[in-house]
Every structure is written in C-alpha cells, then in structure tokens.
Tab-separated table of C-alpha atoms and ligand atoms in Angstrom:
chain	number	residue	atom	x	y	z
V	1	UNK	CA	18.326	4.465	22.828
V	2	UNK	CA	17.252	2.559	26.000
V	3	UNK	CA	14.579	4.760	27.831
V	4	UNK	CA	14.654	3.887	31.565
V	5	UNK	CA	11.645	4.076	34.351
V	6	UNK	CA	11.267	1.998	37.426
V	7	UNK	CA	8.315	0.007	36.823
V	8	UNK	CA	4.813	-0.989	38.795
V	9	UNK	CA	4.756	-3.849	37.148
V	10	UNK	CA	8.094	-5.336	38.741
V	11	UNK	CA	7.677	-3.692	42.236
V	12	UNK	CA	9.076	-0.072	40.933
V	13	UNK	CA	12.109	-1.718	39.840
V	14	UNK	CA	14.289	-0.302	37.188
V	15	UNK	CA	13.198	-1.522	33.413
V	16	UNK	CA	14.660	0.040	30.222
V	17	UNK	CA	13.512	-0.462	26.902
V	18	UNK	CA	15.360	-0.619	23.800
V	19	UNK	CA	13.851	1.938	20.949
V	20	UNK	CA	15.912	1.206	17.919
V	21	UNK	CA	16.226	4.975	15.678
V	22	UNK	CA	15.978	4.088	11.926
V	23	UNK	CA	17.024	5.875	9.046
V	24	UNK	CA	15.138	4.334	5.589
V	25	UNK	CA	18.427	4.144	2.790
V	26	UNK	CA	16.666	6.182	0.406
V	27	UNK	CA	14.487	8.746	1.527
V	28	UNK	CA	16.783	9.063	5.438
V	29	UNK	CA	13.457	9.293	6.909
V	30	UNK	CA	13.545	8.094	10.756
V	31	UNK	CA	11.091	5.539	12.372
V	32	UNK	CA	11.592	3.946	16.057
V	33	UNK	CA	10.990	0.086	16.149
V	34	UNK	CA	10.099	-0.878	19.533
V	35	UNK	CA	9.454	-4.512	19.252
V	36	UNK	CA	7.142	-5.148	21.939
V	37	UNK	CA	5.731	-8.692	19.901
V	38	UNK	CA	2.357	-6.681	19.868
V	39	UNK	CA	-0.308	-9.131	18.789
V	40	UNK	CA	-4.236	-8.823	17.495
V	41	UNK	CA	-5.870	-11.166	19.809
V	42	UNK	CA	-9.268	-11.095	18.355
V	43	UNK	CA	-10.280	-10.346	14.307
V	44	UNK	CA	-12.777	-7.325	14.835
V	45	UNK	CA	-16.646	-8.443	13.947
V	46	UNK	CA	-17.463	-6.470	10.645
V	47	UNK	CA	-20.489	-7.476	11.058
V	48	UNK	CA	-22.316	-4.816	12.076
V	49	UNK	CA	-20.615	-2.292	9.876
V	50	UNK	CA	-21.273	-4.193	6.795
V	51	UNK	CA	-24.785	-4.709	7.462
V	52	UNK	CA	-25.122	-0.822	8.003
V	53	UNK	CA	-23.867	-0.164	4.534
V	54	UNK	CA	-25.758	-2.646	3.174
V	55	UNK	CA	-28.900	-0.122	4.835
V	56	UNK	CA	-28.125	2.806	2.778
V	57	UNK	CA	-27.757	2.850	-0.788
V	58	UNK	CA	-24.477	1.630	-2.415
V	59	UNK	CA	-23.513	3.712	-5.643
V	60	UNK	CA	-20.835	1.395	-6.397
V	61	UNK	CA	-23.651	-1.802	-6.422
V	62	UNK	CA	-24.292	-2.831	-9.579
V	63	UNK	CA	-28.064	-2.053	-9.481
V	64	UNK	CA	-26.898	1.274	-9.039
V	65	UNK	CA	-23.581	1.982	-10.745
V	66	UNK	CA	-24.769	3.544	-14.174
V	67	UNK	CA	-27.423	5.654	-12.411
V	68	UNK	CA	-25.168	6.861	-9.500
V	69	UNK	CA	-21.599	7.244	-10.599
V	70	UNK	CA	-20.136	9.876	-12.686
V	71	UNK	CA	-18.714	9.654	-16.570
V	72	UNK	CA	-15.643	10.665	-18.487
V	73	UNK	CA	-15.939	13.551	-20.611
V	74	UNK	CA	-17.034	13.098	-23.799
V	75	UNK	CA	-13.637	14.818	-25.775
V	76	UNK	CA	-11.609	12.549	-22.940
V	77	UNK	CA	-13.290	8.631	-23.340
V	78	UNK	CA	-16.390	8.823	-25.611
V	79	UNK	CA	-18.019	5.639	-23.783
V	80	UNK	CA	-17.822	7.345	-20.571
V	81	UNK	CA	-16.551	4.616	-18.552
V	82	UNK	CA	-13.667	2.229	-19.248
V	83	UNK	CA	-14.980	-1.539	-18.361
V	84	UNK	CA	-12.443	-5.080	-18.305
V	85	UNK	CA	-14.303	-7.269	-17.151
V	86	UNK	CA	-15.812	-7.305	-14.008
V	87	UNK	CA	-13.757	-3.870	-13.321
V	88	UNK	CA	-15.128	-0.195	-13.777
V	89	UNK	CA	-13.128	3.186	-14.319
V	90	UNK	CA	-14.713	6.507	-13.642
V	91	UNK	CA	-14.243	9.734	-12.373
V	92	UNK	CA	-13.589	10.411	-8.389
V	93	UNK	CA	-16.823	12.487	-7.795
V	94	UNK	CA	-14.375	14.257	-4.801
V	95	UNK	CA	-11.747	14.460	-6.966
V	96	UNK	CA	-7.835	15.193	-5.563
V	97	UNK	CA	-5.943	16.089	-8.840
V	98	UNK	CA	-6.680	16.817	-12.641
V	99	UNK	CA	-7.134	13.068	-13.030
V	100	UNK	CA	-8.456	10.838	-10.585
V	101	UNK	CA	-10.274	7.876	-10.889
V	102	UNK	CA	-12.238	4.952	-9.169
V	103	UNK	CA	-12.014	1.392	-10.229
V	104	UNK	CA	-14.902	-0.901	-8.660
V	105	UNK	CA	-13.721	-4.492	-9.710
V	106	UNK	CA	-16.482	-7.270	-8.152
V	107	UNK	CA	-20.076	-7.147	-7.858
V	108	UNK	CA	-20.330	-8.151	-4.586
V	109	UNK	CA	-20.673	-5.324	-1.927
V	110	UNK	CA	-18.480	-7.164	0.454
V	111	UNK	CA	-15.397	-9.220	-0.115
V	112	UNK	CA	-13.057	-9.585	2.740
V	113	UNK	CA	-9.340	-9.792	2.544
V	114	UNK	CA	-8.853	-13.719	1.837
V	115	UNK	CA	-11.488	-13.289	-0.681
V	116	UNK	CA	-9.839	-10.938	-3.598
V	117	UNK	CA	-9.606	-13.543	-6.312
V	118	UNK	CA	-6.230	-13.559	-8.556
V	119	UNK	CA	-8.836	-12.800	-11.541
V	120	UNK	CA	-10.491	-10.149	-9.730
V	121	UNK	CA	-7.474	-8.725	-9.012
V	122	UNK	CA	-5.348	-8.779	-11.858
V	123	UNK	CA	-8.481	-7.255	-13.730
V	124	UNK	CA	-8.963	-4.389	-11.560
V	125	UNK	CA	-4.911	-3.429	-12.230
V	126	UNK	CA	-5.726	-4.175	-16.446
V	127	UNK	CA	-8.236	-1.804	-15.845
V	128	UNK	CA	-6.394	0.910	-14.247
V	129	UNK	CA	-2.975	0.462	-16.860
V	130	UNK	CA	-6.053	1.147	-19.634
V	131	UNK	CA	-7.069	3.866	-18.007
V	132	UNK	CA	-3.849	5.636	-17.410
V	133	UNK	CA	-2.888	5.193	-21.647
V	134	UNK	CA	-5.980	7.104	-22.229
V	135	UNK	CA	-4.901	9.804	-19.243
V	136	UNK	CA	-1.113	10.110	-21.190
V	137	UNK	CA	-2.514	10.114	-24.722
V	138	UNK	CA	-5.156	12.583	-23.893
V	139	UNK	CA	-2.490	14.667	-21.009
V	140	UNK	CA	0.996	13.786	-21.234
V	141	UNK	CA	2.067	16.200	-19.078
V	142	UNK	CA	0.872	13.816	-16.308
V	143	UNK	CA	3.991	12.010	-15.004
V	144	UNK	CA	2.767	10.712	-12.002
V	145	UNK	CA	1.131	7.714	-11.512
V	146	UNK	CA	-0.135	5.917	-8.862
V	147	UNK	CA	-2.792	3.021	-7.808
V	148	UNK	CA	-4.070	3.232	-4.463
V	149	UNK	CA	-6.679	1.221	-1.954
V	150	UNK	CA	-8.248	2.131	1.398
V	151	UNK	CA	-9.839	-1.084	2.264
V	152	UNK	CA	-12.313	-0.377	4.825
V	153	UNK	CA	-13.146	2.554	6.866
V	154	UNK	CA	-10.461	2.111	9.285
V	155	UNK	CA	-7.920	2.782	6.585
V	156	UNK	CA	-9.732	5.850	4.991
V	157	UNK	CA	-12.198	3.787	3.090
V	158	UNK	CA	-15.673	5.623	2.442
V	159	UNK	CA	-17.342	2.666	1.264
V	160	UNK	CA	-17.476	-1.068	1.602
V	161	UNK	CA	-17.918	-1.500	-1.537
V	162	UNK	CA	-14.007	-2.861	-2.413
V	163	UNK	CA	-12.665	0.331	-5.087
V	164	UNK	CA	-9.185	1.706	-6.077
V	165	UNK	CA	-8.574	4.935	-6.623
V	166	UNK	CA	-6.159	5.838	-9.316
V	167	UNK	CA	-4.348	8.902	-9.728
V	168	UNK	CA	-2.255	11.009	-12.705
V	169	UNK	CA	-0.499	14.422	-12.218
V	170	UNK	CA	2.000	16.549	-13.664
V	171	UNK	CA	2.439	17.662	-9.787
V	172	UNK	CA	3.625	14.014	-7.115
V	173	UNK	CA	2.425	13.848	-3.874
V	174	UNK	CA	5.092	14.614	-0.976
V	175	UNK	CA	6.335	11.026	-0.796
V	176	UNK	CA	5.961	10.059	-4.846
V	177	UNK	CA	8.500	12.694	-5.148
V	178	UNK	CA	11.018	11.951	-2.363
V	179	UNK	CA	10.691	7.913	-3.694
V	180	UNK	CA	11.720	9.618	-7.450
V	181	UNK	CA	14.225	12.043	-6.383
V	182	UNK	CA	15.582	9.750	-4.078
V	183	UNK	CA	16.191	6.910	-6.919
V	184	UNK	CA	17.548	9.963	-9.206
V	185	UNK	CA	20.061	10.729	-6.577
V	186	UNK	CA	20.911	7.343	-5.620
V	187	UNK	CA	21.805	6.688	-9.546
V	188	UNK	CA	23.835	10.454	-9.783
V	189	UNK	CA	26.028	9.460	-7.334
V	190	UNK	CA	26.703	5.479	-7.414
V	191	UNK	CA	26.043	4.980	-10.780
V	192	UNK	CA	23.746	2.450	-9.761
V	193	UNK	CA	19.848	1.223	-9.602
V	194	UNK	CA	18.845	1.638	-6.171
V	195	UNK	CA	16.248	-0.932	-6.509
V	196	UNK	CA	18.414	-3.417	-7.464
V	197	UNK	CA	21.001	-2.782	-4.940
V	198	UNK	CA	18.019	-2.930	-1.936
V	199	UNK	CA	16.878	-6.235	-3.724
V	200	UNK	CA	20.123	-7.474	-3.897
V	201	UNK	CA	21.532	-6.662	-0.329
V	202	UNK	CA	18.074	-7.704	1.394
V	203	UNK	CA	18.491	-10.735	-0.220
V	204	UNK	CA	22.249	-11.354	1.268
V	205	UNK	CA	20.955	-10.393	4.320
V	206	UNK	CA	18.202	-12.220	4.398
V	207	UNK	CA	16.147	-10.781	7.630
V	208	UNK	CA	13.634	-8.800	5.470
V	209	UNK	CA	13.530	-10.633	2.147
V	210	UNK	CA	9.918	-12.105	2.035
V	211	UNK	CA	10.638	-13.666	-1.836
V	212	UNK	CA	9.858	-13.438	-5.415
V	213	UNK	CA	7.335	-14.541	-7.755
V	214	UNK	CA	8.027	-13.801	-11.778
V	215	UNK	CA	9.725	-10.636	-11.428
V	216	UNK	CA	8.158	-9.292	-8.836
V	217	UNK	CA	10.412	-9.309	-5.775
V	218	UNK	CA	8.713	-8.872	-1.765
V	219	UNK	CA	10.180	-7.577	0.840
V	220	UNK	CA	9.484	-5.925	4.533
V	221	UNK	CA	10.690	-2.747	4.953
V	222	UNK	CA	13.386	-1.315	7.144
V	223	UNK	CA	11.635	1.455	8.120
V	224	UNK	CA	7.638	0.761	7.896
V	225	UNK	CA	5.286	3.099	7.216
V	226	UNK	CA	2.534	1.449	9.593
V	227	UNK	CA	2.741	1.145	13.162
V	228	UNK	CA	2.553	-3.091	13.017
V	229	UNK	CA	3.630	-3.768	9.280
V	230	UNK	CA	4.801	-2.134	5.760
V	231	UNK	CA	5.129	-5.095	3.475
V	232	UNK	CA	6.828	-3.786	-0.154
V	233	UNK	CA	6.591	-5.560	-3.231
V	234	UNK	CA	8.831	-3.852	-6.629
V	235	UNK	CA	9.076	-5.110	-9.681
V	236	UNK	CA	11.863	-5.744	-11.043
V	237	UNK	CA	13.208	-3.474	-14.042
V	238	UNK	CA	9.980	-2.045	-14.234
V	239	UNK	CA	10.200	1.373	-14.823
V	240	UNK	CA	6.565	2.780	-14.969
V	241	UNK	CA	2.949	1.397	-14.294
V	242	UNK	CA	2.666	1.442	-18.013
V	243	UNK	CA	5.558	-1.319	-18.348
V	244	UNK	CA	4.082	-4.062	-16.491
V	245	UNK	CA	3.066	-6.655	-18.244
V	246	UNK	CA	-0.234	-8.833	-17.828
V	247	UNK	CA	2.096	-12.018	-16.069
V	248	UNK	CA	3.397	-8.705	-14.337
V	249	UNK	CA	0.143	-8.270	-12.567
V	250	UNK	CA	-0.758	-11.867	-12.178
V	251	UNK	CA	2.692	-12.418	-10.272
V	252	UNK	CA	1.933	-9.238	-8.276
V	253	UNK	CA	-1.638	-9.961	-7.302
V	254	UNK	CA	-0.792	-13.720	-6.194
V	255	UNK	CA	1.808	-12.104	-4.048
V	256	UNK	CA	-0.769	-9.811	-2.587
V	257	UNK	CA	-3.080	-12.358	-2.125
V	258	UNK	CA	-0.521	-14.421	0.017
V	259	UNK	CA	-0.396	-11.131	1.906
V	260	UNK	CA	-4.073	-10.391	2.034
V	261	UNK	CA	-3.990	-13.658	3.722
V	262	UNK	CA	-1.577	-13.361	6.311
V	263	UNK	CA	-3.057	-10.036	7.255
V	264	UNK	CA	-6.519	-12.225	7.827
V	265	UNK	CA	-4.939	-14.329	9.506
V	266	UNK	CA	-2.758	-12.272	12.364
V	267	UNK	CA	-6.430	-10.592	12.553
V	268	UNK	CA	-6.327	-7.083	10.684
V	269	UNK	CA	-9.231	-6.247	8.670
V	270	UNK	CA	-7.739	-3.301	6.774
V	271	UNK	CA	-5.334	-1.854	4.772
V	272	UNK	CA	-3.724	0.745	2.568
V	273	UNK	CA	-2.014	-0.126	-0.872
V	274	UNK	CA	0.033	2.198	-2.855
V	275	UNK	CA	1.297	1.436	-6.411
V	276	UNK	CA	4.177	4.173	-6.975
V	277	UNK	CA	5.317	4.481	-10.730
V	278	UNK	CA	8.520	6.097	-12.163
V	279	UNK	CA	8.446	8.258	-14.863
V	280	UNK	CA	8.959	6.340	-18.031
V	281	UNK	CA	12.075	6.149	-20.093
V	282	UNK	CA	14.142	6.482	-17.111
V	283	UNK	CA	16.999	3.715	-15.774
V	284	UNK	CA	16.736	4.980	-11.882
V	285	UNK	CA	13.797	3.795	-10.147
V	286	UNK	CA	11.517	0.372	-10.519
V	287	UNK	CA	7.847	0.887	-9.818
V	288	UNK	CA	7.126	-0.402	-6.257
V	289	UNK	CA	4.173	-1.369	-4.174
V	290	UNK	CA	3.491	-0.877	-0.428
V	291	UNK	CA	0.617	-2.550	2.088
V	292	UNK	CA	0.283	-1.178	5.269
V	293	UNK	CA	-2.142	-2.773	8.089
V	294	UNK	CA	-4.358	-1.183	9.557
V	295	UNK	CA	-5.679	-1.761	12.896
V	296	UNK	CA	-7.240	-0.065	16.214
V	297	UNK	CA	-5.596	-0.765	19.824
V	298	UNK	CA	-7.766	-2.539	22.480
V	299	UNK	CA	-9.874	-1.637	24.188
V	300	UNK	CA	-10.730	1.544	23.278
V	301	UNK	CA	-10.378	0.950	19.975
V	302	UNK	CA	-7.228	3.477	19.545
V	303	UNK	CA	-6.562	4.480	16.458
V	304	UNK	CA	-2.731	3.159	14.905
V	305	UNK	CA	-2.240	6.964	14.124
V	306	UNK	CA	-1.366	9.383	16.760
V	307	UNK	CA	0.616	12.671	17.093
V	308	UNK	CA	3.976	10.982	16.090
V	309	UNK	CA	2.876	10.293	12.704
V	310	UNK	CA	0.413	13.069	12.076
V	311	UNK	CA	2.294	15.374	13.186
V	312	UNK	CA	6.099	14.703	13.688
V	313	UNK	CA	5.796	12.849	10.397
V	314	UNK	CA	7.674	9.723	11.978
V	315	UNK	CA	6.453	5.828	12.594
V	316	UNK	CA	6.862	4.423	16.068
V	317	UNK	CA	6.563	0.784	15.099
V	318	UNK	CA	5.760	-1.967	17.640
V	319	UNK	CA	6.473	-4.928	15.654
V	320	UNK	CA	10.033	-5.521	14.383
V	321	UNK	CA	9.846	-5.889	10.298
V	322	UNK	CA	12.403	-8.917	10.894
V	323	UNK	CA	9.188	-10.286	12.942
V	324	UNK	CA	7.113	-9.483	9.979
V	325	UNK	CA	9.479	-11.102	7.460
V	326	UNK	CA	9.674	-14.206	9.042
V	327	UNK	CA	6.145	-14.986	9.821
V	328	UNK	CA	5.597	-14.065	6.060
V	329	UNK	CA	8.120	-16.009	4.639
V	330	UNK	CA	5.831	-18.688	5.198
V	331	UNK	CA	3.336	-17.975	3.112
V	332	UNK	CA	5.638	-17.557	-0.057
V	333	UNK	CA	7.022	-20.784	-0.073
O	1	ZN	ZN1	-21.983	-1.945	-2.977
C-alpha cells in the first residue's frame, strides 16, 4: 500500500509512502515494514539506573542469593537448587505456570550486552537443559518448553541482575502453540520439515540469511516481532531443548554473542530472547530461538510498543529485516 498526504516538509506537496503488508509463511500472521532507515543515534546512559539498583538490595547478588531466593521442593530436587557452575536454578517467586524457574548465571550485578561471556553463557543454557530433565522425570506431562530473557527493564526485566526465566507446561503459550501447530500442519500437508525448507529457501535467496555456525543456522525474519529487529537462530534437526547438545549451545551462544554485539553497537541496550522447543520424538518442527531489540523513541523516550501491537496484535516495523540481515552479515563472517 502507498499511503498518500501532502507534506509540510516539502511545501504541502504530495509524498506517499510505501507500507509493505506481510504475511509470516508459517503462522500467516501480518506485520507492515515501513523502512524508514530508523537509526539509534545515541546508546542510552545506564548509568543512573544501574547505580539505583545497586541502592536497594539485590536478591539475585551473591551475598544474598541463599538467604533471599526461594528452593525446590524437597519430593521435586532434594538440594533445593540446581547449580553448574557459575549458574543457579530456582523457583520464580511470581510464578506463571506449574513450573517456572530463574537461572542467575554471573556474579556480577551488571554485565552489559558485549559482556555475556561464551562460558557464561553456554553454562546458564547447561543449567536450564538440567533443570528441565528433572521437570520431565518428575512431570512428564509438561510438553512445553521454553528459555526466555528480559534483559533490562525496558524489555520487562525486574532486575539488573542478568537472569533467565525458564518455563515447562502441559498448557503453550499463544504463540508456542501456533509455532507447533504450524510446523504440524506444514508437515500434514507437504510432507516436509518446515524448518528446513525456510533454511533452505532463505539461503537461495539470500536477503535474510545471516549464517551458520555448527548446526545452528541464523537468520532475520520476514515478519519481525520487534518494531527495529527479530533476529532468529534454529537449530538444525533439533527437535526439543532436551536434544541439544553441549557444542549445540556453544555454537548457539557464540552466535548470540555476535548478536549481543551488534545490538551494542547500533546502540540498543535491551532485549527479549525466546528459546521455543518442540515436543520430543516428533519429525515436524526444529527448536528455534528469537532476539528482539528493544528500544525507546527520542525524545520522549516512547516506548517501541503501542496500540498496534498491544492491541491489534500486529508489528509495524521501521527497519526492513533485509537492512537487518545485511548489517549482520558482517559480524558472522
Ligand atoms: Zn545483583
């Protein structure tokens, strides 16, 4: 569509636009790319935030973690917590679902983006596969897996302090379910991994293929989920969570750190990260990943989620994911 208005700019002249109308391949959700090359111009000073938190008492600290945070149950995981290395696993004290989990995986209070460690990464994830055995030995009714990450308050974060959240259900959330029932559908009627074949035709067409490392496989997607960026990563033949192996995770958190990176570097400071898994023993979808910036709009400091998404339930995207893909590219080479 090509919206028209004269414009003040050019002396009330006539200016149209051109709002591409997308349709994603699997789920046929819509999202409008307007690519208006929006940039950050300035990283926001964290500053000030982080030396507020630093005011009030951090439960996640580790001065503080064994006093402050809750345990397992005692019938569930006898030592109460689940600790690899560095990382912790213990219950959500505002819990979402039967089983829901936090994973603090550094020490430090702050870390920002560029500064997530391969190791400290690739922990954290051990951490929550460990924890999600012990969920589907104890419940295995709980077919629904996922790993997620507000980083920062601007993305839904309610501390600094960098945590996951982990969650396992015998009931998905409204877009675990569409992803899984989209893949199931997909493979009814074509016979065919849908994973594969967006893997496979990104790559011929090369505009949103970011690359691969080990068998993970990055990509930006068609339709994004954020207003600025949705950067995907799925790996390959992996049906569940539970599959992946530890090179699995290493390959997946270098990847992420090449995107933490470029995220620092076009000047976001926050983030979402899902982990979706399939259901195990099943051919029809691959366990995927999804980062999302996150960002306010000078100079008010708009938020990057009005009535469109809230409540339409559709993205109105201001950078093209081609744009995306290419800058990105860059950092995968
Ligand atoms: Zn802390």
């Amino acid at each position: 569509v090509e919206p028209k208005f004269l414009d003040p700019r050019k002396g009330f002249e006539e200016n149209k636009l051109h709002v591409e109308i997308r349709a994603d391949p699997l789920t046929h959700r819509h999202g409008r790319v307007c690519n208006f090359r929006f940039k950050i111009i300035a990283k926001p000073d964290l500053s000030g935030l982080v030396e507020r938190s630093r005011k009030q008492e951090c439960p996640f600290c580790p001065e503080l973690i064994e006093k402050a945070t809750p345990k397992f149950l005692k019938e569930f995981i006898p030592e109460g917590r689940i600790r690899v290395s560095e990382a912790i696993v213990f219950p959500n004290s505002m819990p979402y679902d039967r089983h829901n989990a936090i994973v603090t995986f550094s020490g430090e209070h702050f870390t920002e983006m560029k500064g997530f460690t391969e190791e400290l990464l690739v922990n954290a994830f051990l951490a929550c596969q460990v924890y999600l055995k012990r969920v589907l030995a104890h419940d295995s009714a709980c077919k629904y897996l996922s790993i997620n990450w507000n980083y920062m308050p601007l993305s839904g974060g309610g501390l600094i302090h960098p945590h996951l959240q982990i969650i396992a259900s015998d009931f998905p959330t409204n877009y675990h379910e569409e992803l899984v029932k989209g893949s199931e559908r997909y493979y009814e009627e074509n016979s065919r991994n849908f994973w594969a074949d967006l893997i496979a035709r990104e790559e011929e067409i090369g505009k949103r293929y970011v690359g691969s490392i080990g068998d993970v496989s990055w990509l930006t997607s068609f339709v994004p989920k954020g207003m600025m960026m949705d950067i995907a990563a799925i790996f390959r033949e992996r049906n569940s969570i539970l599959d992946l192996s530890k090179d699995d995770l290493k390959n997946f958190s270098n990847g992420l750190q090449r995107v933490l990176t470029y995220l620092d570097d076009q000047n976001f400071c926050s983030f979402n990260l899902a982990i979706y898994s399939g259901l195990i023993d099943q051919g029809y979808f691959w366990t995927n990943a999804r980062v999302v910036s996150r960002f306010t709009i000078p100079p008010l400091d708009t938020s990057d989620i009005n009535y469109f998404e809230k409540l339409h339930d559709e993205t109105f995207i201001v950078k093209s994911p081609e744009d995306v893909c290419g800058e990105l590219k860059e950092y995968f080479v």
